[in-house]
């Protein structure tokens, strides 16, 4: 009997520890003010775009006298992110902004937030079809298409390419891959895919796959990545190998790193998914929902193509924001 009660006690301690850990995963916060409390649950702060967006949200919140934002790191884990959503509900936040790791895994927890009467916003990528929730996002199909349209003209005949995917079930990952299939591969049947793997938006994972592909192939003409972080990882592997001078590489996000790679002629193009524009729209949306000006908002930001022709404009954007010194 004592052993049974000891086991129960240990289980209870584990639950308390997990919930306490959720509170401890707070990464940053805007200035605490009297007014509305917003929990921003980031997909993974180790992801360069997710970190950019989280920082932009905190900076944008400082412009609002009635809103303070606490940022929590989902660490690319569905279990962690879902626990953070539940913790935010328990802690009676006025609004919860969710950047999903896997939209379908987070769906029931976003629905719990709505059911609890908490303003719920999904972003990057939105979780569609949640009654009572709002969203701020970009169109991932178009983000990939502007790159694919360029690649149709640039990638040489009979080229060998590698493809780096985001996490399956993620709306942006799935739609960008769908776009590349329809807008590039369907139009260029001469192109051979010699490597295709899920690298989960992660630079290190992309590097590992690229190392394997370089060893297995006599040449690789292009890297087709569903985000900049993975494209940058693949390019890191071949940066000192003259055999890969002129390799083409495509991404999405328009991160500071990608813009610098494009400026240096190492990366071909990306499409901007401006964290600054998303953050501005997220705080404006939060304010309108919290103050009762609007009951539901669903909006998309633009996704212009960035190449060597216009990259200076976007490097200047990052410099003004302090992302490039």
PDB file of C-alpha atoms in Angstrom:
ATOM      1  CA  UNK A   1       0.000   0.000   0.000  1.00  0.00           C
ATOM      2  CA  UNK A   2       2.873   2.355   0.862  1.00  0.00           C
ATOM      3  CA  UNK A   3       4.433   1.666  -2.521  1.00  0.00           C
ATOM      4  CA  UNK A   4       1.142   2.463  -4.250  1.00  0.00           C
ATOM      5  CA  UNK A   5       0.800   5.808  -2.464  1.00  0.00           C
ATOM      6  CA  UNK A   6       4.439   6.604  -3.188  1.00  0.00           C
ATOM      7  CA  UNK A   7       3.836   6.020  -6.900  1.00  0.00           C
ATOM      8  CA  UNK A   8       0.776   8.281  -6.844  1.00  0.00           C
ATOM      9  CA  UNK A   9       2.732  10.990  -5.020  1.00  0.00           C
ATOM     10  CA  UNK A  10       5.565  10.795  -7.547  1.00  0.00           C
ATOM     11  CA  UNK A  11       3.108  11.075 -10.452  1.00  0.00           C
ATOM     12  CA  UNK A  12       1.511  14.141  -8.850  1.00  0.00           C
ATOM     13  CA  UNK A  13       4.942  15.716  -8.403  1.00  0.00           C
ATOM     14  CA  UNK A  14       5.723  15.143 -12.098  1.00  0.00           C
ATOM     15  CA  UNK A  15       2.520  16.916 -13.150  1.00  0.00           C
ATOM     16  CA  UNK A  16       3.251  19.881 -10.871  1.00  0.00           C
ATOM     17  CA  UNK A  17       6.804  20.014 -12.226  1.00  0.00           C
ATOM     18  CA  UNK A  18       5.566  20.051 -15.822  1.00  0.00           C
ATOM     19  CA  UNK A  19       3.105  22.860 -15.149  1.00  0.00           C
ATOM     20  CA  UNK A  20       5.749  24.836 -13.294  1.00  0.00           C
ATOM     21  CA  UNK A  21       8.081  24.288 -16.227  1.00  0.00           C
ATOM     22  CA  UNK A  22       5.530  25.812 -18.575  1.00  0.00           C
ATOM     23  CA  UNK A  23       5.671  29.016 -16.614  1.00  0.00           C
ATOM     24  CA  UNK A  24       9.465  28.884 -16.553  1.00  0.00           C
ATOM     25  CA  UNK A  25       9.699  28.721 -20.345  1.00  0.00           C
ATOM     26  CA  UNK A  26       8.846  32.382 -20.672  1.00  0.00           C
ATOM     27  CA  UNK A  27      11.537  33.836 -22.960  1.00  0.00           C
ATOM     28  CA  UNK A  28      10.718  37.536 -23.126  1.00  0.00           C
ATOM     29  CA  UNK A  29       8.026  40.001 -22.322  1.00  0.00           C
ATOM     30  CA  UNK A  30       7.010  43.507 -23.191  1.00  0.00           C
ATOM     31  CA  UNK A  31       6.761  46.092 -20.442  1.00  0.00           C
ATOM     32  CA  UNK A  32       4.156  44.982 -17.902  1.00  0.00           C
ATOM     33  CA  UNK A  33       1.239  47.417 -17.827  1.00  0.00           C
ATOM     34  CA  UNK A  34      -2.210  47.747 -16.376  1.00  0.00           C
ATOM     35  CA  UNK A  35      -4.473  46.448 -19.101  1.00  0.00           C
ATOM     36  CA  UNK A  36      -4.612  43.333 -21.251  1.00  0.00           C
ATOM     37  CA  UNK A  37      -2.262  40.373 -20.843  1.00  0.00           C
ATOM     38  CA  UNK A  38      -1.382  38.457 -24.004  1.00  0.00           C
ATOM     39  CA  UNK A  39       0.453  35.111 -24.108  1.00  0.00           C
ATOM     40  CA  UNK A  40       2.463  34.629 -27.288  1.00  0.00           C
ATOM     41  CA  UNK A  41       3.372  30.971 -27.747  1.00  0.00           C
ATOM     42  CA  UNK A  42       6.231  30.621 -30.224  1.00  0.00           C
ATOM     43  CA  UNK A  43       6.820  27.475 -32.225  1.00  0.00           C
ATOM     44  CA  UNK A  44      10.530  27.275 -31.400  1.00  0.00           C
ATOM     45  CA  UNK A  45      12.956  30.024 -30.507  1.00  0.00           C
ATOM     46  CA  UNK A  46      15.773  27.976 -32.066  1.00  0.00           C
ATOM     47  CA  UNK A  47      14.063  28.565 -35.439  1.00  0.00           C
ATOM     48  CA  UNK A  48      15.461  31.826 -36.841  1.00  0.00           C
ATOM     49  CA  UNK A  49      12.133  33.011 -38.237  1.00  0.00           C
ATOM     50  CA  UNK A  50      10.204  32.091 -35.090  1.00  0.00           C
ATOM     51  CA  UNK A  51      12.733  34.016 -33.008  1.00  0.00           C
ATOM     52  CA  UNK A  52      12.513  36.999 -35.361  1.00  0.00           C
ATOM     53  CA  UNK A  53       8.737  36.997 -35.087  1.00  0.00           C
ATOM     54  CA  UNK A  54       8.695  36.634 -31.294  1.00  0.00           C
ATOM     55  CA  UNK A  55      11.119  39.533 -30.882  1.00  0.00           C
ATOM     56  CA  UNK A  56       9.093  41.664 -33.307  1.00  0.00           C
ATOM     57  CA  UNK A  57       5.897  40.942 -31.356  1.00  0.00           C
ATOM     58  CA  UNK A  58       7.519  42.083 -28.101  1.00  0.00           C
ATOM     59  CA  UNK A  59       8.839  45.268 -29.727  1.00  0.00           C
ATOM     60  CA  UNK A  60       5.461  46.031 -31.313  1.00  0.00           C
ATOM     61  CA  UNK A  61       3.648  45.482 -27.995  1.00  0.00           C
ATOM     62  CA  UNK A  62       5.738  48.245 -26.441  1.00  0.00           C
ATOM     63  CA  UNK A  63       3.843  50.705 -28.656  1.00  0.00           C
ATOM     64  CA  UNK A  64       0.560  49.849 -26.894  1.00  0.00           C
ATOM     65  CA  UNK A  65      -0.157  51.344 -23.488  1.00  0.00           C
ATOM     66  CA  UNK A  66      -2.927  48.824 -22.790  1.00  0.00           C
ATOM     67  CA  UNK A  67      -1.221  45.555 -23.846  1.00  0.00           C
ATOM     68  CA  UNK A  68       1.655  43.536 -22.397  1.00  0.00           C
ATOM     69  CA  UNK A  69       2.933  40.349 -24.046  1.00  0.00           C
ATOM     70  CA  UNK A  70       4.658  37.336 -22.492  1.00  0.00           C
ATOM     71  CA  UNK A  71       6.514  35.040 -24.909  1.00  0.00           C
ATOM     72  CA  UNK A  72       6.781  31.288 -24.302  1.00  0.00           C
ATOM     73  CA  UNK A  73       8.971  28.829 -26.244  1.00  0.00           C
ATOM     74  CA  UNK A  74       7.240  25.741 -27.644  1.00  0.00           C
ATOM     75  CA  UNK A  75      10.667  24.203 -28.407  1.00  0.00           C
ATOM     76  CA  UNK A  76       9.387  22.552 -31.621  1.00  0.00           C
ATOM     77  CA  UNK A  77       7.416  20.103 -29.455  1.00  0.00           C
ATOM     78  CA  UNK A  78       3.669  19.523 -29.720  1.00  0.00           C
ATOM     79  CA  UNK A  79       3.517  18.365 -26.113  1.00  0.00           C
ATOM     80  CA  UNK A  80       5.354  21.448 -24.867  1.00  0.00           C
ATOM     81  CA  UNK A  81       3.312  23.842 -26.958  1.00  0.00           C
ATOM     82  CA  UNK A  82       0.016  22.251 -25.960  1.00  0.00           C
ATOM     83  CA  UNK A  83       0.989  22.396 -22.277  1.00  0.00           C
ATOM     84  CA  UNK A  84       1.856  26.081 -22.691  1.00  0.00           C
ATOM     85  CA  UNK A  85      -1.561  26.802 -24.199  1.00  0.00           C
ATOM     86  CA  UNK A  86      -3.263  25.032 -21.302  1.00  0.00           C
ATOM     87  CA  UNK A  87      -1.088  26.952 -18.836  1.00  0.00           C
ATOM     88  CA  UNK A  88      -2.029  30.262 -20.493  1.00  0.00           C
ATOM     89  CA  UNK A  89      -5.705  29.335 -20.187  1.00  0.00           C
ATOM     90  CA  UNK A  90      -5.253  28.444 -16.514  1.00  0.00           C
ATOM     91  CA  UNK A  91      -3.438  31.728 -15.895  1.00  0.00           C
ATOM     92  CA  UNK A  92      -6.370  33.696 -17.338  1.00  0.00           C
ATOM     93  CA  UNK A  93      -4.586  35.562 -20.116  1.00  0.00           C
ATOM     94  CA  UNK A  94      -6.888  37.936 -21.968  1.00  0.00           C
ATOM     95  CA  UNK A  95      -5.604  36.714 -25.325  1.00  0.00           C
ATOM     96  CA  UNK A  96      -3.449  33.865 -26.594  1.00  0.00           C
ATOM     97  CA  UNK A  97      -1.509  34.060 -29.849  1.00  0.00           C
ATOM     98  CA  UNK A  98      -0.439  30.631 -31.096  1.00  0.00           C
ATOM     99  CA  UNK A  99       2.305  29.992 -33.644  1.00  0.00           C
ATOM    100  CA  UNK A 100       1.653  26.285 -34.199  1.00  0.00           C
ATOM    101  CA  UNK A 101       4.291  23.603 -34.378  1.00  0.00           C
ATOM    102  CA  UNK A 102       1.722  21.309 -36.011  1.00  0.00           C
ATOM    103  CA  UNK A 103      -1.630  22.953 -36.596  1.00  0.00           C
ATOM    104  CA  UNK A 104      -3.727  19.834 -36.173  1.00  0.00           C
ATOM    105  CA  UNK A 105      -1.961  18.940 -32.918  1.00  0.00           C
ATOM    106  CA  UNK A 106      -2.617  22.417 -31.541  1.00  0.00           C
ATOM    107  CA  UNK A 107      -6.197  22.647 -32.877  1.00  0.00           C
ATOM    108  CA  UNK A 108      -7.977  21.102 -29.851  1.00  0.00           C
ATOM    109  CA  UNK A 109      -6.003  23.310 -27.463  1.00  0.00           C
ATOM    110  CA  UNK A 110      -6.801  26.440 -29.454  1.00  0.00           C
ATOM    111  CA  UNK A 111     -10.442  25.346 -29.312  1.00  0.00           C
ATOM    112  CA  UNK A 112     -10.115  25.006 -25.521  1.00  0.00           C
ATOM    113  CA  UNK A 113      -8.901  28.605 -25.357  1.00  0.00           C
ATOM    114  CA  UNK A 114     -11.896  29.803 -27.382  1.00  0.00           C
ATOM    115  CA  UNK A 115     -14.257  27.764 -25.212  1.00  0.00           C
ATOM    116  CA  UNK A 116     -12.722  29.392 -22.121  1.00  0.00           C
ATOM    117  CA  UNK A 117     -13.720  32.790 -23.486  1.00  0.00           C
ATOM    118  CA  UNK A 118     -10.148  33.818 -24.284  1.00  0.00           C
ATOM    119  CA  UNK A 119      -9.403  35.732 -27.484  1.00  0.00           C
ATOM    120  CA  UNK A 120      -7.429  33.290 -29.626  1.00  0.00           C
ATOM    121  CA  UNK A 121      -5.316  34.166 -32.656  1.00  0.00           C
ATOM    122  CA  UNK A 122      -3.309  31.703 -34.754  1.00  0.00           C
ATOM    123  CA  UNK A 123      -0.374  32.835 -36.871  1.00  0.00           C
ATOM    124  CA  UNK A 124       2.394  31.506 -39.088  1.00  0.00           C
ATOM    125  CA  UNK A 125       0.592  29.242 -39.847  1.00  0.00           C
ATOM    126  CA  UNK A 126      -3.075  29.861 -39.169  1.00  0.00           C
ATOM    127  CA  UNK A 127      -5.242  26.973 -38.037  1.00  0.00           C
ATOM    128  CA  UNK A 128      -8.297  27.250 -40.254  1.00  0.00           C
ATOM    129  CA  UNK A 129     -11.839  26.411 -39.266  1.00  0.00           C
ATOM    130  CA  UNK A 130     -11.766  27.202 -35.545  1.00  0.00           C
ATOM    131  CA  UNK A 131     -15.059  28.942 -34.844  1.00  0.00           C
ATOM    132  CA  UNK A 132     -14.462  32.062 -32.771  1.00  0.00           C
ATOM    133  CA  UNK A 133     -10.703  32.269 -33.441  1.00  0.00           C
ATOM    134  CA  UNK A 134      -8.929  34.892 -35.562  1.00  0.00           C
ATOM    135  CA  UNK A 135      -5.772  34.637 -37.664  1.00  0.00           C
ATOM    136  CA  UNK A 136      -2.885  36.681 -39.043  1.00  0.00           C
ATOM    137  CA  UNK A 137      -0.791  34.937 -41.674  1.00  0.00           C
ATOM    138  CA  UNK A 138       0.619  34.958 -45.209  1.00  0.00           C
ATOM    139  CA  UNK A 139      -0.277  32.825 -48.239  1.00  0.00           C
ATOM    140  CA  UNK A 140       2.284  29.978 -48.275  1.00  0.00           C
ATOM    141  CA  UNK A 141       1.325  28.786 -51.764  1.00  0.00           C
ATOM    142  CA  UNK A 142       2.157  32.209 -53.197  1.00  0.00           C
ATOM    143  CA  UNK A 143       5.335  32.426 -51.104  1.00  0.00           C
ATOM    144  CA  UNK A 144       6.647  29.333 -52.866  1.00  0.00           C
ATOM    145  CA  UNK A 145       5.195  30.194 -56.272  1.00  0.00           C
ATOM    146  CA  UNK A 146       7.145  33.430 -56.689  1.00  0.00           C
ATOM    147  CA  UNK A 147      10.341  31.403 -56.197  1.00  0.00           C
ATOM    148  CA  UNK A 148       9.174  28.507 -58.368  1.00  0.00           C
ATOM    149  CA  UNK A 149       8.325  30.853 -61.246  1.00  0.00           C
ATOM    150  CA  UNK A 150      11.902  32.116 -61.148  1.00  0.00           C
ATOM    151  CA  UNK A 151      13.348  28.610 -60.842  1.00  0.00           C
ATOM    152  CA  UNK A 152      11.482  27.424 -63.956  1.00  0.00           C
ATOM    153  CA  UNK A 153      13.625  29.839 -65.963  1.00  0.00           C
ATOM    154  CA  UNK A 154      16.876  29.542 -63.990  1.00  0.00           C
ATOM    155  CA  UNK A 155      17.440  25.868 -63.222  1.00  0.00           C
ATOM    156  CA  UNK A 156      19.311  24.210 -66.125  1.00  0.00           C
ATOM    157  CA  UNK A 157      17.981  21.357 -68.236  1.00  0.00           C
ATOM    158  CA  UNK A 158      18.494  17.926 -66.705  1.00  0.00           C
ATOM    159  CA  UNK A 159      19.401  19.444 -63.362  1.00  0.00           C
ATOM    160  CA  UNK A 160      19.781  17.478 -60.150  1.00  0.00           C
ATOM    161  CA  UNK A 161      18.092  19.122 -57.178  1.00  0.00           C
ATOM    162  CA  UNK A 162      17.450  18.465 -53.498  1.00  0.00           C
ATOM    163  CA  UNK A 163      14.302  19.392 -51.591  1.00  0.00           C
ATOM    164  CA  UNK A 164      14.101  20.321 -47.912  1.00  0.00           C
ATOM    165  CA  UNK A 165      10.626  20.143 -46.383  1.00  0.00           C
ATOM    166  CA  UNK A 166       9.069  21.631 -43.271  1.00  0.00           C
ATOM    167  CA  UNK A 167       7.195  19.531 -40.703  1.00  0.00           C
ATOM    168  CA  UNK A 168       4.276  17.542 -42.184  1.00  0.00           C
ATOM    169  CA  UNK A 169       0.874  18.756 -41.058  1.00  0.00           C
ATOM    170  CA  UNK A 170       2.114  22.332 -40.862  1.00  0.00           C
ATOM    171  CA  UNK A 171      -0.038  24.460 -43.186  1.00  0.00           C
ATOM    172  CA  UNK A 172       2.903  26.478 -44.504  1.00  0.00           C
ATOM    173  CA  UNK A 173       5.101  23.432 -45.042  1.00  0.00           C
ATOM    174  CA  UNK A 174       2.386  21.521 -46.879  1.00  0.00           C
ATOM    175  CA  UNK A 175       1.247  24.427 -49.057  1.00  0.00           C
ATOM    176  CA  UNK A 176       4.754  25.484 -50.068  1.00  0.00           C
ATOM    177  CA  UNK A 177       5.601  21.936 -51.117  1.00  0.00           C
ATOM    178  CA  UNK A 178       2.304  21.686 -53.005  1.00  0.00           C
ATOM    179  CA  UNK A 179       3.164  24.919 -54.808  1.00  0.00           C
ATOM    180  CA  UNK A 180       6.624  23.727 -55.848  1.00  0.00           C
ATOM    181  CA  UNK A 181       5.141  20.504 -57.205  1.00  0.00           C
ATOM    182  CA  UNK A 182       2.513  22.321 -59.286  1.00  0.00           C
ATOM    183  CA  UNK A 183       4.458  25.429 -60.297  1.00  0.00           C
ATOM    184  CA  UNK A 184       7.890  23.919 -60.903  1.00  0.00           C
ATOM    185  CA  UNK A 185       8.181  20.142 -61.031  1.00  0.00           C
ATOM    186  CA  UNK A 186       5.036  19.693 -63.144  1.00  0.00           C
ATOM    187  CA  UNK A 187       6.510  22.160 -65.651  1.00  0.00           C
ATOM    188  CA  UNK A 188      10.069  20.816 -65.532  1.00  0.00           C
ATOM    189  CA  UNK A 189       9.903  17.002 -65.818  1.00  0.00           C
ATOM    190  CA  UNK A 190      13.560  17.038 -66.919  1.00  0.00           C
ATOM    191  CA  UNK A 191      14.671  17.910 -63.387  1.00  0.00           C
ATOM    192  CA  UNK A 192      15.704  15.007 -61.150  1.00  0.00           C
ATOM    193  CA  UNK A 193      15.222  15.046 -57.371  1.00  0.00           C
ATOM    194  CA  UNK A 194      18.280  13.311 -55.884  1.00  0.00           C
ATOM    195  CA  UNK A 195      17.400  14.028 -52.261  1.00  0.00           C
ATOM    196  CA  UNK A 196      14.213  14.968 -50.427  1.00  0.00           C
ATOM    197  CA  UNK A 197      13.821  15.015 -46.663  1.00  0.00           C
ATOM    198  CA  UNK A 198      11.861  16.670 -43.850  1.00  0.00           C
ATOM    199  CA  UNK A 199      14.247  18.996 -42.015  1.00  0.00           C
ATOM    200  CA  UNK A 200      11.581  20.611 -39.806  1.00  0.00           C
ATOM    201  CA  UNK A 201      12.611  24.222 -40.598  1.00  0.00           C
ATOM    202  CA  UNK A 202      15.908  23.384 -38.847  1.00  0.00           C
ATOM    203  CA  UNK A 203      19.332  24.512 -40.091  1.00  0.00           C
ATOM    204  CA  UNK A 204      21.283  21.703 -38.434  1.00  0.00           C
ATOM    205  CA  UNK A 205      18.978  19.019 -39.826  1.00  0.00           C
ATOM    206  CA  UNK A 206      19.317  20.534 -43.289  1.00  0.00           C
ATOM    207  CA  UNK A 207      23.112  20.471 -42.962  1.00  0.00           C
ATOM    208  CA  UNK A 208      23.062  16.796 -42.033  1.00  0.00           C
ATOM    209  CA  UNK A 209      20.975  15.879 -45.062  1.00  0.00           C
ATOM    210  CA  UNK A 210      23.060  18.039 -47.398  1.00  0.00           C
ATOM    211  CA  UNK A 211      26.268  16.352 -46.209  1.00  0.00           C
ATOM    212  CA  UNK A 212      24.769  12.980 -47.125  1.00  0.00           C
ATOM    213  CA  UNK A 213      23.567  14.199 -50.523  1.00  0.00           C
ATOM    214  CA  UNK A 214      26.922  15.735 -51.414  1.00  0.00           C
ATOM    215  CA  UNK A 215      28.641  12.423 -50.714  1.00  0.00           C
ATOM    216  CA  UNK A 216      26.085  10.457 -52.737  1.00  0.00           C
ATOM    217  CA  UNK A 217      25.957  12.670 -55.859  1.00  0.00           C
ATOM    218  CA  UNK A 218      28.532  13.926 -58.329  1.00  0.00           C
ATOM    219  CA  UNK A 219      26.659  17.218 -58.583  1.00  0.00           C
ATOM    220  CA  UNK A 220      23.696  19.120 -57.168  1.00  0.00           C
ATOM    221  CA  UNK A 221      22.474  22.072 -59.201  1.00  0.00           C
ATOM    222  CA  UNK A 222      19.894  23.556 -56.838  1.00  0.00           C
ATOM    223  CA  UNK A 223      18.533  23.523 -53.295  1.00  0.00           C
ATOM    224  CA  UNK A 224      14.767  23.948 -53.022  1.00  0.00           C
ATOM    225  CA  UNK A 225      13.925  24.699 -49.404  1.00  0.00           C
ATOM    226  CA  UNK A 226      10.607  25.509 -47.794  1.00  0.00           C
ATOM    227  CA  UNK A 227      12.278  28.143 -45.600  1.00  0.00           C
ATOM    228  CA  UNK A 228      15.459  30.221 -45.433  1.00  0.00           C
ATOM    229  CA  UNK A 229      16.849  28.448 -42.393  1.00  0.00           C
ATOM    230  CA  UNK A 230      17.065  25.119 -44.217  1.00  0.00           C
ATOM    231  CA  UNK A 231      18.423  26.736 -47.392  1.00  0.00           C
ATOM    232  CA  UNK A 232      21.146  28.436 -45.342  1.00  0.00           C
ATOM    233  CA  UNK A 233      22.022  25.115 -43.698  1.00  0.00           C
ATOM    234  CA  UNK A 234      22.444  23.393 -47.061  1.00  0.00           C
ATOM    235  CA  UNK A 235      24.600  26.238 -48.371  1.00  0.00           C
ATOM    236  CA  UNK A 236      26.781  26.113 -45.262  1.00  0.00           C
ATOM    237  CA  UNK A 237      27.829  22.571 -46.185  1.00  0.00           C
ATOM    238  CA  UNK A 238      29.120  23.505 -49.656  1.00  0.00           C
ATOM    239  CA  UNK A 239      30.381  27.052 -49.028  1.00  0.00           C
ATOM    240  CA  UNK A 240      34.076  26.072 -49.292  1.00  0.00           C
ATOM    241  CA  UNK A 241      33.634  23.521 -52.097  1.00  0.00           C
ATOM    242  CA  UNK A 242      34.440  25.063 -55.475  1.00  0.00           C
ATOM    243  CA  UNK A 243      32.490  22.275 -57.173  1.00  0.00           C
ATOM    244  CA  UNK A 244      29.336  23.975 -55.924  1.00  0.00           C
ATOM    245  CA  UNK A 245      30.160  27.500 -57.002  1.00  0.00           C
ATOM    246  CA  UNK A 246      27.003  28.816 -58.656  1.00  0.00           C
ATOM    247  CA  UNK A 247      24.619  26.394 -56.950  1.00  0.00           C
ATOM    248  CA  UNK A 248      21.085  27.812 -56.932  1.00  0.00           C
ATOM    249  CA  UNK A 249      19.146  28.014 -53.660  1.00  0.00           C
ATOM    250  CA  UNK A 250      15.581  29.119 -52.932  1.00  0.00           C
ATOM    251  CA  UNK A 251      13.861  29.788 -49.605  1.00  0.00           C
ATOM    252  CA  UNK A 252      11.026  31.623 -47.888  1.00  0.00           C
ATOM    253  CA  UNK A 253      10.997  34.205 -45.064  1.00  0.00           C
ATOM    254  CA  UNK A 254      13.409  36.956 -46.076  1.00  0.00           C
ATOM    255  CA  UNK A 255      15.457  36.607 -42.894  1.00  0.00           C
ATOM    256  CA  UNK A 256      18.485  38.822 -42.343  1.00  0.00           C
ATOM    257  CA  UNK A 257      20.762  35.830 -42.966  1.00  0.00           C
ATOM    258  CA  UNK A 258      19.060  35.014 -46.271  1.00  0.00           C
ATOM    259  CA  UNK A 259      19.256  38.624 -47.452  1.00  0.00           C
ATOM    260  CA  UNK A 260      22.989  38.711 -46.747  1.00  0.00           C
ATOM    261  CA  UNK A 261      23.462  35.409 -48.602  1.00  0.00           C
ATOM    262  CA  UNK A 262      21.593  36.804 -51.593  1.00  0.00           C
ATOM    263  CA  UNK A 263      23.671  39.989 -51.493  1.00  0.00           C
ATOM    264  CA  UNK A 264      26.841  37.856 -51.518  1.00  0.00           C
ATOM    265  CA  UNK A 265      25.564  35.810 -54.480  1.00  0.00           C
ATOM    266  CA  UNK A 266      25.348  32.599 -52.471  1.00  0.00           C
ATOM    267  CA  UNK A 267      21.558  32.279 -52.343  1.00  0.00           C
ATOM    268  CA  UNK A 268      19.286  32.835 -55.331  1.00  0.00           C
ATOM    269  CA  UNK A 269      15.994  34.114 -53.973  1.00  0.00           C
ATOM    270  CA  UNK A 270      13.525  34.109 -51.132  1.00  0.00           C
ATOM    271  CA  UNK A 271      10.078  35.551 -50.598  1.00  0.00           C
ATOM    272  CA  UNK A 272       9.556  37.945 -47.753  1.00  0.00           C
ATOM    273  CA  UNK A 273       7.436  36.846 -44.848  1.00  0.00           C
ATOM    274  CA  UNK A 274       8.012  39.966 -42.819  1.00  0.00           C
ATOM    275  CA  UNK A 275       7.989  39.318 -39.087  1.00  0.00           C
ATOM    276  CA  UNK A 276       7.671  43.076 -38.656  1.00  0.00           C
ATOM    277  CA  UNK A 277       4.494  43.163 -40.759  1.00  0.00           C
ATOM    278  CA  UNK A 278       3.111  40.094 -38.979  1.00  0.00           C
ATOM    279  CA  UNK A 279       3.856  41.589 -35.551  1.00  0.00           C
ATOM    280  CA  UNK A 280       2.245  44.892 -36.498  1.00  0.00           C
ATOM    281  CA  UNK A 281      -0.865  43.070 -37.724  1.00  0.00           C
ATOM    282  CA  UNK A 282      -0.927  40.773 -34.668  1.00  0.00           C
ATOM    283  CA  UNK A 283      -0.893  43.631 -32.171  1.00  0.00           C
ATOM    284  CA  UNK A 284      -3.404  45.667 -34.156  1.00  0.00           C
ATOM    285  CA  UNK A 285      -5.655  42.602 -34.366  1.00  0.00           C
ATOM    286  CA  UNK A 286      -5.232  41.889 -30.640  1.00  0.00           C
ATOM    287  CA  UNK A 287      -6.079  45.463 -29.731  1.00  0.00           C
ATOM    288  CA  UNK A 288      -9.209  45.533 -31.887  1.00  0.00           C
ATOM    289  CA  UNK A 289     -10.436  42.213 -30.497  1.00  0.00           C
ATOM    290  CA  UNK A 290      -9.612  43.020 -26.870  1.00  0.00           C
ATOM    291  CA  UNK A 291     -11.316  46.416 -26.976  1.00  0.00           C
ATOM    292  CA  UNK A 292     -14.376  45.006 -28.743  1.00  0.00           C
ATOM    293  CA  UNK A 293     -13.883  47.022 -31.933  1.00  0.00           C
ATOM    294  CA  UNK A 294     -13.972  43.748 -33.913  1.00  0.00           C
ATOM    295  CA  UNK A 295     -15.234  40.252 -33.130  1.00  0.00           C
ATOM    296  CA  UNK A 296     -13.120  38.309 -35.633  1.00  0.00           C
ATOM    297  CA  UNK A 297     -10.242  39.180 -37.971  1.00  0.00           C
ATOM    298  CA  UNK A 298      -8.530  37.050 -40.628  1.00  0.00           C
ATOM    299  CA  UNK A 299      -5.827  38.759 -42.690  1.00  0.00           C
ATOM    300  CA  UNK A 300      -2.754  37.954 -44.818  1.00  0.00           C
ATOM    301  CA  UNK A 301       0.385  40.019 -45.338  1.00  0.00           C
ATOM    302  CA  UNK A 302       2.185  40.379 -48.702  1.00  0.00           C
ATOM    303  CA  UNK A 303       5.087  38.144 -49.840  1.00  0.00           C
ATOM    304  CA  UNK A 304       7.328  39.975 -52.347  1.00  0.00           C
ATOM    305  CA  UNK A 305      10.191  38.124 -54.061  1.00  0.00           C
ATOM    306  CA  UNK A 306      13.726  39.067 -52.968  1.00  0.00           C
ATOM    307  CA  UNK A 307      16.616  38.661 -55.432  1.00  0.00           C
ATOM    308  CA  UNK A 308      19.946  40.376 -56.075  1.00  0.00           C
ATOM    309  CA  UNK A 309      17.993  43.076 -57.924  1.00  0.00           C
ATOM    310  CA  UNK A 310      16.193  44.376 -54.835  1.00  0.00           C
ATOM    311  CA  UNK A 311      17.909  42.797 -51.828  1.00  0.00           C
ATOM    312  CA  UNK A 312      19.502  46.111 -50.792  1.00  0.00           C
ATOM    313  CA  UNK A 313      16.008  47.386 -49.905  1.00  0.00           C
ATOM    314  CA  UNK A 314      15.426  44.500 -47.515  1.00  0.00           C
ATOM    315  CA  UNK A 315      18.904  44.650 -45.998  1.00  0.00           C
ATOM    316  CA  UNK A 316      18.119  48.274 -45.175  1.00  0.00           C
ATOM    317  CA  UNK A 317      14.846  47.108 -43.595  1.00  0.00           C
ATOM    318  CA  UNK A 318      16.767  44.702 -41.356  1.00  0.00           C
ATOM    319  CA  UNK A 319      19.363  47.363 -40.502  1.00  0.00           C
ATOM    320  CA  UNK A 320      16.667  49.784 -39.351  1.00  0.00           C
ATOM    321  CA  UNK A 321      15.236  47.062 -37.137  1.00  0.00           C
ATOM    322  CA  UNK A 322      18.668  46.231 -35.712  1.00  0.00           C
ATOM    323  CA  UNK A 323      18.820  42.699 -37.176  1.00  0.00           C
ATOM    324  CA  UNK A 324      21.841  43.656 -39.318  1.00  0.00           C
ATOM    325  CA  UNK A 325      24.536  45.879 -37.851  1.00  0.00           C
TER     326      UNK A 325
END
